[in-house]
Coordinates of C-alpha atoms in Angstrom, one line a residue:
M1 CA -26.5 55.7 -159.6
D2 CA -28.8 57.7 -161.8
T3 CA -32.2 56.1 -162.1
E4 CA -33.9 58.7 -164.2
L5 CA -36.9 57.5 -166.2
T6 CA -36.5 57.9 -169.9
S7 CA -39.2 57.7 -172.5
P8 CA -38.8 55.2 -175.4
A9 CA -38.4 58.1 -177.8
E10 CA -35.2 59.2 -176.0
T11 CA -33.6 55.8 -176.4
L12 CA -34.2 55.5 -180.2
P13 CA -31.7 56.9 -182.7
P14 CA -32.7 60.1 -184.5
T15 CA -33.4 58.3 -187.8
A16 CA -35.9 56.0 -186.1
L17 CA -37.6 59.0 -184.6
Q18 CA -37.9 60.6 -188.0
I19 CA -39.4 57.5 -189.5
A20 CA -41.9 57.2 -186.6
A21 CA -42.8 60.8 -186.9
G22 CA -43.3 60.5 -190.6
Q23 CA -45.5 57.4 -190.2
Y24 CA -47.6 59.2 -187.6
A25 CA -48.1 62.2 -189.8
A26 CA -49.1 60.0 -192.7
R27 CA -51.7 58.2 -190.6
R28 CA -53.1 61.5 -189.5
N29 CA -53.5 62.7 -193.1
I30 CA -55.6 59.9 -194.4
V31 CA -58.7 61.3 -196.1
F32 CA -61.6 59.0 -196.9
Q33 CA -63.1 59.7 -200.3
R34 CA -66.9 60.0 -200.7
V35 CA -68.4 56.8 -202.1
K36 CA -70.9 57.2 -205.0
L37 CA -74.1 55.7 -203.7
S38 CA -76.7 54.1 -205.9
P39 CA -80.2 55.7 -205.9
L40 CA -81.6 52.8 -204.0
M41 CA -79.0 53.1 -201.3
R42 CA -79.8 56.8 -201.0
I43 CA -83.5 56.1 -200.6
M44 CA -82.8 53.5 -198.0
L45 CA -80.5 55.8 -196.0
W46 CA -82.9 58.7 -196.1
S47 CA -85.8 56.5 -195.1
L48 CA -83.7 55.3 -192.1
R49 CA -83.0 58.9 -191.1
I50 CA -86.7 59.7 -191.3
Y51 CA -87.6 56.6 -189.3
V52 CA -85.1 57.6 -186.5
V53 CA -86.6 61.1 -186.3
V54 CA -90.2 59.7 -186.2
M55 CA -89.2 57.3 -183.4
L56 CA -87.5 60.1 -181.4
A57 CA -90.8 62.1 -181.8
V58 CA -92.8 59.1 -180.5
V59 CA -90.5 58.8 -177.5
V60 CA -90.8 62.5 -176.7
I61 CA -94.6 62.4 -177.0
Q62 CA -94.8 59.3 -174.8
L63 CA -92.6 60.9 -172.2
S64 CA -94.6 64.1 -172.2
R65 CA -97.8 62.0 -171.6
L66 CA -96.1 60.2 -168.8
I67 CA -95.0 63.3 -167.1
R68 CA -98.3 65.2 -167.5
P69 CA -101.2 62.8 -166.5

């Protein structure tokens, strides 16, 4: 009695394998297009980036003050 483990790919007919491979390749090639942002949205996103950088600087300053009394 041969109890060899087989993968699901080995049990499928060749055409099903080709379809599955094609679907996998199509999913991997999805490219998201850039969305044209309004000027207000750009300002909001840049202000959020600046806010994050400022908050990181505040954390670094506070940690340096904590380490050096």
